mmCIF file of C-alpha atoms and ligand atoms in Angstrom:
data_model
loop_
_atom_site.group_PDB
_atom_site.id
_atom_site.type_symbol
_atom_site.label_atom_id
_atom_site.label_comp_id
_atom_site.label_asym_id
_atom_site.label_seq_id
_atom_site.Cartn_x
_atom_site.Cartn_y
_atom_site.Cartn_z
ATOM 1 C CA UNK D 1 1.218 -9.483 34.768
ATOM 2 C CA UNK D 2 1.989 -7.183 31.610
ATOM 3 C CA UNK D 3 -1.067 -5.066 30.620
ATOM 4 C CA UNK D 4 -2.660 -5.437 26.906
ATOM 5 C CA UNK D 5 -3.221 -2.662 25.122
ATOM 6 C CA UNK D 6 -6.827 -3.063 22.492
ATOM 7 C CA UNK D 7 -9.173 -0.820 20.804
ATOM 8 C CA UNK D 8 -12.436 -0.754 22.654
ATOM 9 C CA UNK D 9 -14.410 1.937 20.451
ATOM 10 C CA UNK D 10 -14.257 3.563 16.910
ATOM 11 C CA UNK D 11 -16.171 6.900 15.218
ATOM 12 C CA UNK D 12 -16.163 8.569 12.082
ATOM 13 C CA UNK D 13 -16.959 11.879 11.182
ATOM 14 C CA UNK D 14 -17.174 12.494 7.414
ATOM 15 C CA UNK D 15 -18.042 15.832 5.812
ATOM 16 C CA UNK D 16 -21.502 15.733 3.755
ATOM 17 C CA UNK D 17 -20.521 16.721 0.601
ATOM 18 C CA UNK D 18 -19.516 14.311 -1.971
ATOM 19 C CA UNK D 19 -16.947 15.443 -5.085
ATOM 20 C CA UNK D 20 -17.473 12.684 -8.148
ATOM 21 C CA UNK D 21 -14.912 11.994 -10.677
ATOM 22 C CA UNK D 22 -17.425 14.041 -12.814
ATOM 23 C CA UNK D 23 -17.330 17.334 -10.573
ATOM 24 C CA UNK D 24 -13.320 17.060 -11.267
ATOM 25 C CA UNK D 25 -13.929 16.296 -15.105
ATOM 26 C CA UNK D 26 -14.923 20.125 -15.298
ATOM 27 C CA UNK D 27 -11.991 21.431 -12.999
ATOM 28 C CA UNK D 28 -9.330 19.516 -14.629
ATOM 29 C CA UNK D 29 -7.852 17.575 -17.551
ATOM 30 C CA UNK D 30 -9.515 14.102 -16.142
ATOM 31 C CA UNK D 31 -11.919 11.585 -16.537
ATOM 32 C CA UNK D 32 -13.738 9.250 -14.890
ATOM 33 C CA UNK D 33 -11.879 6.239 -16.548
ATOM 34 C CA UNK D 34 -8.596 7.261 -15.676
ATOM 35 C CA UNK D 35 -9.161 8.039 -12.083
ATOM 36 C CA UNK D 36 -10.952 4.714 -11.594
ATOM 37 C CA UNK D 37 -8.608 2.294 -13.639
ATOM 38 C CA UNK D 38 -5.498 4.298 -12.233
ATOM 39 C CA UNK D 39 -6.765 4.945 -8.476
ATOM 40 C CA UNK D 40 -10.095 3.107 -7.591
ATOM 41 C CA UNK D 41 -11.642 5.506 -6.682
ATOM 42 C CA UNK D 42 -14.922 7.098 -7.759
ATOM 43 C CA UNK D 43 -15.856 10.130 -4.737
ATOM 44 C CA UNK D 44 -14.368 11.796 -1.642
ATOM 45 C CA UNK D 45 -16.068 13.798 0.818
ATOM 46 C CA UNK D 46 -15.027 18.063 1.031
ATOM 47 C CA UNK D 47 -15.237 19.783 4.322
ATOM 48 C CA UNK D 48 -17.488 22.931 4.327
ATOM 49 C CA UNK D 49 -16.096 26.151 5.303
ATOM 50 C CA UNK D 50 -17.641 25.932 8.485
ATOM 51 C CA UNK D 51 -16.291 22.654 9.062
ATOM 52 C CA UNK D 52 -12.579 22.364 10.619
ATOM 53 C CA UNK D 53 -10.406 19.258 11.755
ATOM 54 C CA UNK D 54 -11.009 19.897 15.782
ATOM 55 C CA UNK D 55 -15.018 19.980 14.653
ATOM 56 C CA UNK D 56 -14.928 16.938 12.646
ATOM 57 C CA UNK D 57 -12.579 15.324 15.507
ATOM 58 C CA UNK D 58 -14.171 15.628 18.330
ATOM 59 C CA UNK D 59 -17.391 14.297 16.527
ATOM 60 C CA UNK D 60 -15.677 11.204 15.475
ATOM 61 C CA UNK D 61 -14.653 11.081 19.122
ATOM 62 C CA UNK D 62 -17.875 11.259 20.716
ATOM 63 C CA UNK D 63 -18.706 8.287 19.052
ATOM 64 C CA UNK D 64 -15.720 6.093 19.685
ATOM 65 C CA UNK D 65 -16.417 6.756 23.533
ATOM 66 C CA UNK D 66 -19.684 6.131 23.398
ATOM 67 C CA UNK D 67 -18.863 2.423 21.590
ATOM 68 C CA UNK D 68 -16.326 2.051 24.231
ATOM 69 C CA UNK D 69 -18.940 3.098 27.374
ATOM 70 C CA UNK D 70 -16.666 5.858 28.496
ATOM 71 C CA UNK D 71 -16.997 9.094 28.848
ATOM 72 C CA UNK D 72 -14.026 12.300 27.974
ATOM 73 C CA UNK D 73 -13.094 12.457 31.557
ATOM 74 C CA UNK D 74 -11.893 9.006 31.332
ATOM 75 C CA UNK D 75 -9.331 10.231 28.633
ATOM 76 C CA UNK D 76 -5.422 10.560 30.052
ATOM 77 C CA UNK D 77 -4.161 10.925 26.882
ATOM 78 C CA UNK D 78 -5.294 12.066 23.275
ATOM 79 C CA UNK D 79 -3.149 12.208 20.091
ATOM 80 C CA UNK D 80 -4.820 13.757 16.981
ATOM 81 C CA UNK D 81 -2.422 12.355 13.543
ATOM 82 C CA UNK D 82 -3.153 14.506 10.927
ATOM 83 C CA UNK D 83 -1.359 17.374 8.533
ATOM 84 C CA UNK D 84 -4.130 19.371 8.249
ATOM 85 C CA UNK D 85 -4.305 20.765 11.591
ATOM 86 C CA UNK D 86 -6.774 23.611 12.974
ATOM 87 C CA UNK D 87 -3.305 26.006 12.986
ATOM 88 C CA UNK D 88 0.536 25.753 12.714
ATOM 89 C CA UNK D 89 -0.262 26.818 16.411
ATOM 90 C CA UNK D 90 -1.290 25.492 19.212
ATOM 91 C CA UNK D 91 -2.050 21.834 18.388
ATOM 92 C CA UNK D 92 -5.126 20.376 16.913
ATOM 93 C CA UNK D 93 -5.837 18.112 20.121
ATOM 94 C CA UNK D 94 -5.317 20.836 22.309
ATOM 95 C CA UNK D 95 -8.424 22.336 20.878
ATOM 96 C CA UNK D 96 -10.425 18.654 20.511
ATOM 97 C CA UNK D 97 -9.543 18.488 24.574
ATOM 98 C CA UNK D 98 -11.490 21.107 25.411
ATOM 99 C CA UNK D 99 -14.334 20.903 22.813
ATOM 100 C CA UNK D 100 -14.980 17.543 24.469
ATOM 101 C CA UNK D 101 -15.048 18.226 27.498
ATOM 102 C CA UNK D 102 -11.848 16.197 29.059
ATOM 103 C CA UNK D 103 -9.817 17.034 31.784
ATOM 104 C CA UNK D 104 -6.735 18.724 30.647
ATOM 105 C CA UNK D 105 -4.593 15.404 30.047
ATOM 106 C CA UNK D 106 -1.686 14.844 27.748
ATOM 107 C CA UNK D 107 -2.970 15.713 24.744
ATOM 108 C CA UNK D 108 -0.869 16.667 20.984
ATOM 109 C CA UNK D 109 -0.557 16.153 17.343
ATOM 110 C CA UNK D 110 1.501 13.576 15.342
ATOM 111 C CA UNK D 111 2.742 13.924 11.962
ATOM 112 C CA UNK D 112 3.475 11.122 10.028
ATOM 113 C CA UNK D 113 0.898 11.400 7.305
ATOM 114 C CA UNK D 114 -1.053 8.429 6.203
ATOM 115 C CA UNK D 115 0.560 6.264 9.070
ATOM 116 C CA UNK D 116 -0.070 8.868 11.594
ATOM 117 C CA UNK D 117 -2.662 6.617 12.809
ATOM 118 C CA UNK D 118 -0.592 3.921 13.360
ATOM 119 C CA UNK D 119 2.197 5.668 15.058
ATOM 120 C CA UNK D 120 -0.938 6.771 17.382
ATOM 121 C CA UNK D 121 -1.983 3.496 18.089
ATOM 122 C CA UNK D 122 1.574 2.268 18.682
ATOM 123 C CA UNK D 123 2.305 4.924 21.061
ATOM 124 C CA UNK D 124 -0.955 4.348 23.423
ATOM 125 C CA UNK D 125 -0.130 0.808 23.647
ATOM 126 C CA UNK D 126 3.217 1.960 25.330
ATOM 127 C CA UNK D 127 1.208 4.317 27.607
ATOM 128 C CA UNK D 128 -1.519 1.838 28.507
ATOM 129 C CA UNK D 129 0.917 -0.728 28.871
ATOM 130 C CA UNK D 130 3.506 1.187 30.987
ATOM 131 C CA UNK D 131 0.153 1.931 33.030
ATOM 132 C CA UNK D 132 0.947 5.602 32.006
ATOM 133 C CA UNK D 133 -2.368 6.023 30.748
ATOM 134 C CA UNK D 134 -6.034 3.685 31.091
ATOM 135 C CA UNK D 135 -7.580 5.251 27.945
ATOM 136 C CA UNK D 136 -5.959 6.869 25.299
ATOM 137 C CA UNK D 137 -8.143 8.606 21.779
ATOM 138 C CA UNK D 138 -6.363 8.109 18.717
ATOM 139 C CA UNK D 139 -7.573 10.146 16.024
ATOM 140 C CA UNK D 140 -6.652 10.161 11.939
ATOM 141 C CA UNK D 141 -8.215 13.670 10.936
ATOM 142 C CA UNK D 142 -7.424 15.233 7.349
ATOM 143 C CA UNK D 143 -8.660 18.017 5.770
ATOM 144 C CA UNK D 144 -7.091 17.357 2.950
ATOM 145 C CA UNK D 145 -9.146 19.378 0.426
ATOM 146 C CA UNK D 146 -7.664 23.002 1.539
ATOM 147 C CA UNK D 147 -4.058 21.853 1.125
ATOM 148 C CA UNK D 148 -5.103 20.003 -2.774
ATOM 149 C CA UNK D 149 -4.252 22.125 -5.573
ATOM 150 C CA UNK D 150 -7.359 22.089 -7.718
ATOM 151 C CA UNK D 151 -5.407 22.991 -10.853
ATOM 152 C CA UNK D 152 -3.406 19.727 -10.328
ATOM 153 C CA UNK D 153 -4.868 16.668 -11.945
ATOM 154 C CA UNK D 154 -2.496 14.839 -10.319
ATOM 155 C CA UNK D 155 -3.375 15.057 -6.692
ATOM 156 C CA UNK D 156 -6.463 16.458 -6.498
ATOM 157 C CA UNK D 157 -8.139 13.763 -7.595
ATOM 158 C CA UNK D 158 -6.765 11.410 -4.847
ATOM 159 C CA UNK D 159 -7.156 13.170 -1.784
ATOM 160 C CA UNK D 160 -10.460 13.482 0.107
ATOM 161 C CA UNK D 161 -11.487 14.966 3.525
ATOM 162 C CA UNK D 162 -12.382 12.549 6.751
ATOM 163 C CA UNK D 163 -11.497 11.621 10.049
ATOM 164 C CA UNK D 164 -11.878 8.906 12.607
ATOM 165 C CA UNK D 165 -10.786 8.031 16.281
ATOM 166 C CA UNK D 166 -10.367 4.634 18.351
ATOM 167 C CA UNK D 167 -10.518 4.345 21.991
ATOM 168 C CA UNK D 168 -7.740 2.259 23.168
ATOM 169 C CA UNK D 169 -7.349 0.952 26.703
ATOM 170 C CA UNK D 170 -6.476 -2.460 28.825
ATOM 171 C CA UNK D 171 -8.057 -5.343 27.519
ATOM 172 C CA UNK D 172 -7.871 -9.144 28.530
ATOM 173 C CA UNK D 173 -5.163 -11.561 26.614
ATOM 174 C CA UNK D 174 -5.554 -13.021 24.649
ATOM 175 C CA UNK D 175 -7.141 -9.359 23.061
ATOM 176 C CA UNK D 176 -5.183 -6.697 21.941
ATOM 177 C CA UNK D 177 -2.216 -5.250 20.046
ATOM 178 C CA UNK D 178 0.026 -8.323 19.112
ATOM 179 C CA UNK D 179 2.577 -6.780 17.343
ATOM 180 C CA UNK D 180 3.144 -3.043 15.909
ATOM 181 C CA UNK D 181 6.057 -0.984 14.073
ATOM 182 C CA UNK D 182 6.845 2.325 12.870
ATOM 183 C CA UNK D 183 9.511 3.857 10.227
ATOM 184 C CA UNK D 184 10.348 6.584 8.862
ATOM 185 C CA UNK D 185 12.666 7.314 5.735
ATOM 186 C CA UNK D 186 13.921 11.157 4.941
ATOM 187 C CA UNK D 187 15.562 10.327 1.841
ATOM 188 C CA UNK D 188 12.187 10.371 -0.359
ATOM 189 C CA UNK D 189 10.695 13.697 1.478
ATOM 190 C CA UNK D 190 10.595 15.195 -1.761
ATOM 191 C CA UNK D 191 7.969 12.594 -2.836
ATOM 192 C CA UNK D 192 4.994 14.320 -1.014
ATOM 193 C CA UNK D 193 5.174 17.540 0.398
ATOM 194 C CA UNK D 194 3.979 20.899 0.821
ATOM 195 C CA UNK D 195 6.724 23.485 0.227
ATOM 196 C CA UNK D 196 5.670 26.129 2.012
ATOM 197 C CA UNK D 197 4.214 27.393 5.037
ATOM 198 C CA UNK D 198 6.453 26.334 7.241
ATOM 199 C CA UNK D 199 9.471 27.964 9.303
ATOM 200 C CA UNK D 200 11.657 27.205 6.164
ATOM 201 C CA UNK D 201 9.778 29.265 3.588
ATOM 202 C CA UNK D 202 6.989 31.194 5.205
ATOM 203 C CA UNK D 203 3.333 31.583 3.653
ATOM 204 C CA UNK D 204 3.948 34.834 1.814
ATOM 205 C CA UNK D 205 2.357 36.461 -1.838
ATOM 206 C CA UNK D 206 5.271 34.571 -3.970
ATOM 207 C CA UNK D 207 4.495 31.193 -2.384
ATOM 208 C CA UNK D 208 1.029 31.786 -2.655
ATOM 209 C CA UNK D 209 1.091 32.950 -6.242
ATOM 210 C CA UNK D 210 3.903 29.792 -6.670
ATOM 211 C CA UNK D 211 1.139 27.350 -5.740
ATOM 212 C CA UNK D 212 3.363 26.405 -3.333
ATOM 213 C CA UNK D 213 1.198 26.089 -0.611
ATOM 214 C CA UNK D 214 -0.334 23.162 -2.129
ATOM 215 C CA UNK D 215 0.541 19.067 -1.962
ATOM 216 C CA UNK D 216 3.410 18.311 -4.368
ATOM 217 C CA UNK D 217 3.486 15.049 -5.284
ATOM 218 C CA UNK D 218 5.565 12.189 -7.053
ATOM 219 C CA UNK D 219 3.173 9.518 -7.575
ATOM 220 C CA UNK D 220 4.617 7.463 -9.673
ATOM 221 C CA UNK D 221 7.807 6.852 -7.614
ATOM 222 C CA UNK D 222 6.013 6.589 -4.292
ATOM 223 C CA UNK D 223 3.876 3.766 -5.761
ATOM 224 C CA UNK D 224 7.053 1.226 -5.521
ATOM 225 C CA UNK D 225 7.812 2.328 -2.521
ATOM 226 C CA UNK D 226 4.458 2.354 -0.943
ATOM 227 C CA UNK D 227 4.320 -1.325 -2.448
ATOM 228 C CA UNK D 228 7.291 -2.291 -0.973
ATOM 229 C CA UNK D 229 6.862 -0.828 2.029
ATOM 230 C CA UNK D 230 3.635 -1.882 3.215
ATOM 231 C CA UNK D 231 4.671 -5.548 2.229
ATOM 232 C CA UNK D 232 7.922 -5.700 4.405
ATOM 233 C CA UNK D 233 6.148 -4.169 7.348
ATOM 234 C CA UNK D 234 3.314 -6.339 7.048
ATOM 235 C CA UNK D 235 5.535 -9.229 6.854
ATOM 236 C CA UNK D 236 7.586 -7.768 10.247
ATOM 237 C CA UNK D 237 4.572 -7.444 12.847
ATOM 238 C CA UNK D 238 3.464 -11.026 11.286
ATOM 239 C CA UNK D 239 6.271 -12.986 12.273
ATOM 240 C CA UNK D 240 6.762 -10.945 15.452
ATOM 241 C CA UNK D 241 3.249 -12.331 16.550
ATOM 242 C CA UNK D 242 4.141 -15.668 14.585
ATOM 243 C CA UNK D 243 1.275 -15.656 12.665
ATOM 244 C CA UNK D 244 0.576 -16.512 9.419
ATOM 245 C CA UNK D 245 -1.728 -14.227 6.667
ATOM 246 C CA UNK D 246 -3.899 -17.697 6.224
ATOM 247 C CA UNK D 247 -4.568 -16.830 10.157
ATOM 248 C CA UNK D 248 -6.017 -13.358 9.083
ATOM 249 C CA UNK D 249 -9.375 -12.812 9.334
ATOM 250 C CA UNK D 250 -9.197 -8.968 8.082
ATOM 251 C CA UNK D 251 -6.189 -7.013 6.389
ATOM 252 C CA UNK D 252 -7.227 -2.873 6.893
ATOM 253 C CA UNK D 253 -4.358 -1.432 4.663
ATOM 254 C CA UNK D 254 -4.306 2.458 4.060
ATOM 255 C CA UNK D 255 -6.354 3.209 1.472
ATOM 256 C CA UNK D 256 -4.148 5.131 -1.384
ATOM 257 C CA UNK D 257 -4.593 3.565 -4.403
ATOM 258 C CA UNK D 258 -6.918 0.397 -5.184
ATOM 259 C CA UNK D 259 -3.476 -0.817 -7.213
ATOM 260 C CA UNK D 260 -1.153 -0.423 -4.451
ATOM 261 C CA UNK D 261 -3.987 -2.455 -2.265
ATOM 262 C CA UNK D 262 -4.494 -5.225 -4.978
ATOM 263 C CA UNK D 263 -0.281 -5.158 -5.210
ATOM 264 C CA UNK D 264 0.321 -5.582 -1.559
ATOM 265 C CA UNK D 265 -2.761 -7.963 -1.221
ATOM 266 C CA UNK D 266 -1.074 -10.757 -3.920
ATOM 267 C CA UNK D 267 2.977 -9.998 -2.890
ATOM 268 C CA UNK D 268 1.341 -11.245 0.913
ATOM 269 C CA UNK D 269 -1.140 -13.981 -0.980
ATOM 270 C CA UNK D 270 -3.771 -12.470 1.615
ATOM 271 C CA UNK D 271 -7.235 -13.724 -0.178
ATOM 272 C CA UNK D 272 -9.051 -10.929 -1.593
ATOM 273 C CA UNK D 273 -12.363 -11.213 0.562
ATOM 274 C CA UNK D 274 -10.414 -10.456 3.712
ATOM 275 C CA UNK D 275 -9.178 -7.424 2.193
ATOM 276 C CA UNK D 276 -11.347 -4.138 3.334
ATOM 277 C CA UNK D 277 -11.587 -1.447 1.151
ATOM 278 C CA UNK D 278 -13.906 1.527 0.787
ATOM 279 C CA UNK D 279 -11.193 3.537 -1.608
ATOM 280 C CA UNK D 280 -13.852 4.075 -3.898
ATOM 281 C CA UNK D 281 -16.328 6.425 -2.022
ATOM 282 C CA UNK D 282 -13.598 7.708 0.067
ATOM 283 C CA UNK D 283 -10.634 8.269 -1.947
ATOM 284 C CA UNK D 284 -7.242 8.611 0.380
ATOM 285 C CA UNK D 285 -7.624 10.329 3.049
ATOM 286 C CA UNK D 286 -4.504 9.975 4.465
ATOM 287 C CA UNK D 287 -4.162 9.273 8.666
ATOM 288 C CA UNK D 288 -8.220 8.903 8.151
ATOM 289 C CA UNK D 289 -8.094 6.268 5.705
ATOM 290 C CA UNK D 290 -7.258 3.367 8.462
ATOM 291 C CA UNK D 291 -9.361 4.335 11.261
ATOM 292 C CA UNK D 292 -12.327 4.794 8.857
ATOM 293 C CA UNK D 293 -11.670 1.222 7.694
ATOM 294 C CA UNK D 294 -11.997 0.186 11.327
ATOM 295 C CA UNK D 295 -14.917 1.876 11.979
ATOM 296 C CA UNK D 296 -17.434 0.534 8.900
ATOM 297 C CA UNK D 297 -15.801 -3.075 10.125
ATOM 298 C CA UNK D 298 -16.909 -3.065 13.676
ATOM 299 C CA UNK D 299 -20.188 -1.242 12.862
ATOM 300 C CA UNK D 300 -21.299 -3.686 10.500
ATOM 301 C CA UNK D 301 -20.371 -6.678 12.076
ATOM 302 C CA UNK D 302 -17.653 -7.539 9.767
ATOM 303 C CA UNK D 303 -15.001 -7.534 12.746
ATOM 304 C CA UNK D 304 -15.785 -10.082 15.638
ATOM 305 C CA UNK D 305 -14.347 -10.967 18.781
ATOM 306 C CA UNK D 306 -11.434 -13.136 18.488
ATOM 307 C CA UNK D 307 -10.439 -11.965 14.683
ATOM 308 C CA UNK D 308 -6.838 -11.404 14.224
ATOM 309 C CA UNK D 309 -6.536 -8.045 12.373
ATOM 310 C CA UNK D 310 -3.251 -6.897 10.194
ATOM 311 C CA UNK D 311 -3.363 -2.925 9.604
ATOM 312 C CA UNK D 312 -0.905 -1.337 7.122
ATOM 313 C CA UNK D 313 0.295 2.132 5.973
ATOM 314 C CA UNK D 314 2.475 4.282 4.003
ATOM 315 C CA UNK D 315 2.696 7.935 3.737
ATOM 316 C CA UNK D 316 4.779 11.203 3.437
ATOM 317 C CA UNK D 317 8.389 11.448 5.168
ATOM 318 C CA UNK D 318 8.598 8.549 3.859
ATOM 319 C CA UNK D 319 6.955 7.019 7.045
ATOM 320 C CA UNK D 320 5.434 3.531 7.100
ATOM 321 C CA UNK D 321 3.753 1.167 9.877
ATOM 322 C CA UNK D 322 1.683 -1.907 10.783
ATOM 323 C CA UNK D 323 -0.279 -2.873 13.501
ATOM 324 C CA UNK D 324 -1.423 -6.648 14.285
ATOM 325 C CA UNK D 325 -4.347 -6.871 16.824
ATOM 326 C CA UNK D 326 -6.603 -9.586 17.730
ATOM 327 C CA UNK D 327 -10.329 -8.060 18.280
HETATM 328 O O1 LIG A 1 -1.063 8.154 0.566
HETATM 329 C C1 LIG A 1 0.234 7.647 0.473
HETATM 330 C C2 LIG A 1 1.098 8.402 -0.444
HETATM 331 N N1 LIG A 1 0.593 8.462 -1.791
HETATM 332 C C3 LIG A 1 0.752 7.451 -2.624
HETATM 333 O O2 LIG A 1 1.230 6.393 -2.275
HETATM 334 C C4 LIG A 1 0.359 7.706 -4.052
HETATM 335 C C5 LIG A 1 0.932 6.654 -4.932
HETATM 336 N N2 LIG A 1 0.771 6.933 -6.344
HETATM 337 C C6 LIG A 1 -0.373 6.760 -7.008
HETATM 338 O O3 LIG A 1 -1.411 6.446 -6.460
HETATM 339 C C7 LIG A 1 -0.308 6.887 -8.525
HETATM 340 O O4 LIG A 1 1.032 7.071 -8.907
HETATM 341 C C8 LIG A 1 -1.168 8.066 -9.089
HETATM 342 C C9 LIG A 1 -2.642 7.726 -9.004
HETATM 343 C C10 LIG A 1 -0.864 9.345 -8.367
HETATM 344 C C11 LIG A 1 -0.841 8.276 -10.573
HETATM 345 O O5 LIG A 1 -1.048 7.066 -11.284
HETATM 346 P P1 LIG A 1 0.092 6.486 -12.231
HETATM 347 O O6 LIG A 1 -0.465 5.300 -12.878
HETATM 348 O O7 LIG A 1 1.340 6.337 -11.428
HETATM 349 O O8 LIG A 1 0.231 7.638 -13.314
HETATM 350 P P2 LIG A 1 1.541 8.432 -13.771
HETATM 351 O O9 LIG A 1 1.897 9.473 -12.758
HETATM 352 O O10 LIG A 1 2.599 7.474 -14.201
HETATM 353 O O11 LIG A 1 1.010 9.159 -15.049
HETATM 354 C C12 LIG A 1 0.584 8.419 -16.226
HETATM 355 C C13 LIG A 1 -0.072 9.385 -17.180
HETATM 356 C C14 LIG A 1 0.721 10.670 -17.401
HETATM 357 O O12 LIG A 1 0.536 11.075 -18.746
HETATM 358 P P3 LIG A 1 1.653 10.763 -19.865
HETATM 359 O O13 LIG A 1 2.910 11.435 -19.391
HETATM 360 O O14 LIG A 1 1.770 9.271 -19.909
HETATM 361 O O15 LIG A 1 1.069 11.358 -21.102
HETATM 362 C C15 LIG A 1 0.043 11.659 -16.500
HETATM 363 O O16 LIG A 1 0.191 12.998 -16.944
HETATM 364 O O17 LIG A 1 -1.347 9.790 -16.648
HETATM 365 C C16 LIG A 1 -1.395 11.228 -16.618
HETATM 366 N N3 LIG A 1 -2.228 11.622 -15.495
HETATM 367 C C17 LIG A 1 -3.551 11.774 -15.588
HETATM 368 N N4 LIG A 1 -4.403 11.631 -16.626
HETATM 369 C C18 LIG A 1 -5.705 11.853 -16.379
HETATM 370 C C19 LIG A 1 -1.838 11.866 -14.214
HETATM 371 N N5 LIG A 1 -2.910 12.199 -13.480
HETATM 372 C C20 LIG A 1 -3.991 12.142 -14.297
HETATM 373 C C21 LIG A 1 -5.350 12.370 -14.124
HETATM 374 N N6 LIG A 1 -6.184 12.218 -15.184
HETATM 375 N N7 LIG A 1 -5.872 12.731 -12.939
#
C-alpha cells in the first residue's frame, strides 16, 4: 500500500522587533499610503544582531516537533529553504542539525526563494513516500533584512525577517499531500537577484561600495508573472487531485504583495474568506511567508481535520510551486 506523505506539526520563530511603514518614512522616499495601497502591508519583523537564521530555525523547529509529539532524533532528514543562510559555507541545516540535537541525518539547504518551502515539502513527500525517510523538517527561514538595501525604496519596504518549519511524515489516506509541483524559469533571473557575493563576482570593496551586495529587484515585471504563475500552478495540482477551488476550505498563497493575492484569488474565483493572509504585519518574507501562514492556521483553529488545503508560491529564478494537501 503506497505511503502518504502529511504535515503533522508547524513552528514559527519571528524576530521581536517590528519596522512600521513610519520607521521607513524617515529612511526613505516613502509613505505609509503608498506601501499599503501598493503592497498591503503595514510592518515586518528585523532580526537582531545576535539573532541568525540557524537560531531562529531551530526555534521554529522545536516547536513543530513538539506539535507533532516527536522528538529531533526522530528526524532522517531536514531541509532548511532559505537565501539568507548562516554562510556561503557549510549549509544552514548543517548547523540547525546539531543545534537541535538530531542524529547526523541527511540534512541541506534549498534555494528557490519564496517557493523554497514548497520545493521542501515536495521533496519529503518523495522521501517519506519512497520510505526513505519517516520524518522529514521543512523549514522557510529568511533573514531578509541584511541582504535589503535600506537606501532602496523599492525593496526595502517589502521584505521582512521570519522563519517557520513543518514536520512532515506518514499519515493515513485519506490525509496528506494530494498533489504538488515545482518550476523553475532562468529566463527572468534578472528580475530578483543579488549580484554579488557569489563565485561569479566575489564580495569585494567595489561591490560593496556598488551596493551590489544588496536585493535588486524588478517589481513591476515580476508582478505579471507572479500573477500568472501562481494561477497556472494552482490550477495544475487542482485538477491533478480533481478537485475543484469551491472544494477548498483554505488557499495559503505566498505572501508578496496583498495585489498579487487579491489578483490570483479572483483569476481562481476562490472566495475571499478562505483566503489567509497576514501580509500586513509580516510583509514578504520570502520561503517564510507560507509556512508562517500554516502555522497561525493550525494554531488558531482555523485549519481542521479533513480541510483540503491549496498552497501557492512564486519567487526568484523565476521558480514557482503549489502544494494541495488535505489536513
Ligand atoms: O516574493 C516574490 C517576488 N517578488 C514579487 O513578486 C514582487 C512583485 N512586485 C511588487 O510587489 C510590486 O511591483 C512593488 C510593490 C515592488 C512595486 O509596486 P508597483 O505598483 O509595481 O510600483 P512600480 O514599480 O510600478 O512603481 C510605481 C511608482 C514609481 O514612480 P513613478 O515612476 O511612477 O514616478 C516608483 O518609483 O511608485 C514609485 N515607488 C514608490 N513610491 C513610494 C516605488 N517604490 C516606492 C515606495 N514608495 N516604496
Amino acid at each position: 500500500m503506497e505511503i502518504a506523505a502529511g504535515i503533522l506539526g508547524t513552528g514559527t520563530a519571528l524576530p521581536g522587533k517590528v519596522i512600521t511603514n513610519h520607521d521607513l518614512e524617515k529612511l526613505v522616499d516613502t509613505s505609509d499610503q503608498w506601501i499599503t495601497e501598493r503592497t498591503g502591508i503595514k510592518e515586518r519583523r528585523q532580526a537582531a544582531p545576535e539573532e541568525t537564521t540557524s537560531l531562529l530555525s531551530a526555534e521554529a523547529s522545536r516547536k513543530a516537533l513538539a506539535m507533532a509529539g516527536l522528538e529531533p532524533q526522530d528526524l532522517d532528514l531536514i531541509i532548511c529553504s532559505t537565501i539568507s543562510p548562516d554562510m556561503p559555507l557549510p549549509s544552514t541545516a548543517a548547523f540547525i542539525q546539531t543545534q537541535l540535537g538530531a542524529h547526523p541525518c541527511c540534512s541541506f539547504d534549498l534555494a528557490a526563494a519564496c517557493s523554497g518551502f514548497l520545493f521542501g515539502a515536495t521533496v519529503a513527500e518523495q522521501y517519506i513516500k519512497t520510505q526513505k525517510a519517516k520524518y522529514a523538517l521543512v523549514i522557510g527561514a529568511e533573514l531578509l533584512s541584511r541582504y535589503v538595501d535600506y537606501h532602496d525604496r523599492a525593496t526595502c519596504v517589502i521584505f521582512g525577517d521570519g522563519v517557520a518549519a513543518a514536520v512532515f511524515g506518514p499519515v493515513e489516506p485519506p490525509s496528506g499531500i494530494l498533489a504538488s509541483e515545482m518550476h523553475t524559469n532562468g529566463a527572468f533571473a534578472d528580475h530578483l537577484y543579488i549580484p554579488a557575493g557569489g563565485a561569479r563576482k566575489p564580495a569585494s570593496c567595489e561591490t560593496v561600495t556598488a551596493r551590489d551586495h544588496y536585493i535588486k529587484m524588478r517589481g513591476n515585471e515580476l508582478f505579471k508573472v507572479a500573477v500568472r504563475s501562481m494561477e497556472d500552478v494552482s490550477r495544475r495540482v487542482l485538477e491533478q487531485a480533481n478537485v475543484c477551488p469551491d472544494q477548498l476550505a483554505l488557499f495559503i498563497p505566498h505572501q508578496a504583495n496583498q495585489r498579487i493575492t487579491n489578483a490570483v484569488r479572483d483569476r481562481l474565483g476562490i472566495g475571499a474568506e478562505k483566503v489567509y493572509s497576514n501580509i500586513s504585519r509580516t510583509g514578504n518574507t520570502s520561503s517564510a511567508s507560507i509556512p508562517i501562514c500554516l502555522d497561525e492556521c493550525v494554531r488558531s483553529g482555523r485549519i481542521k481535520k479533513g480541510d483540503l488545503i491549496l498552497m501557492s508560491a512564486f519567487g526568484a529564478g523565476v521558480t514557482w510551486g503549489g502544494l494541495l494537501v488535505r489536513w
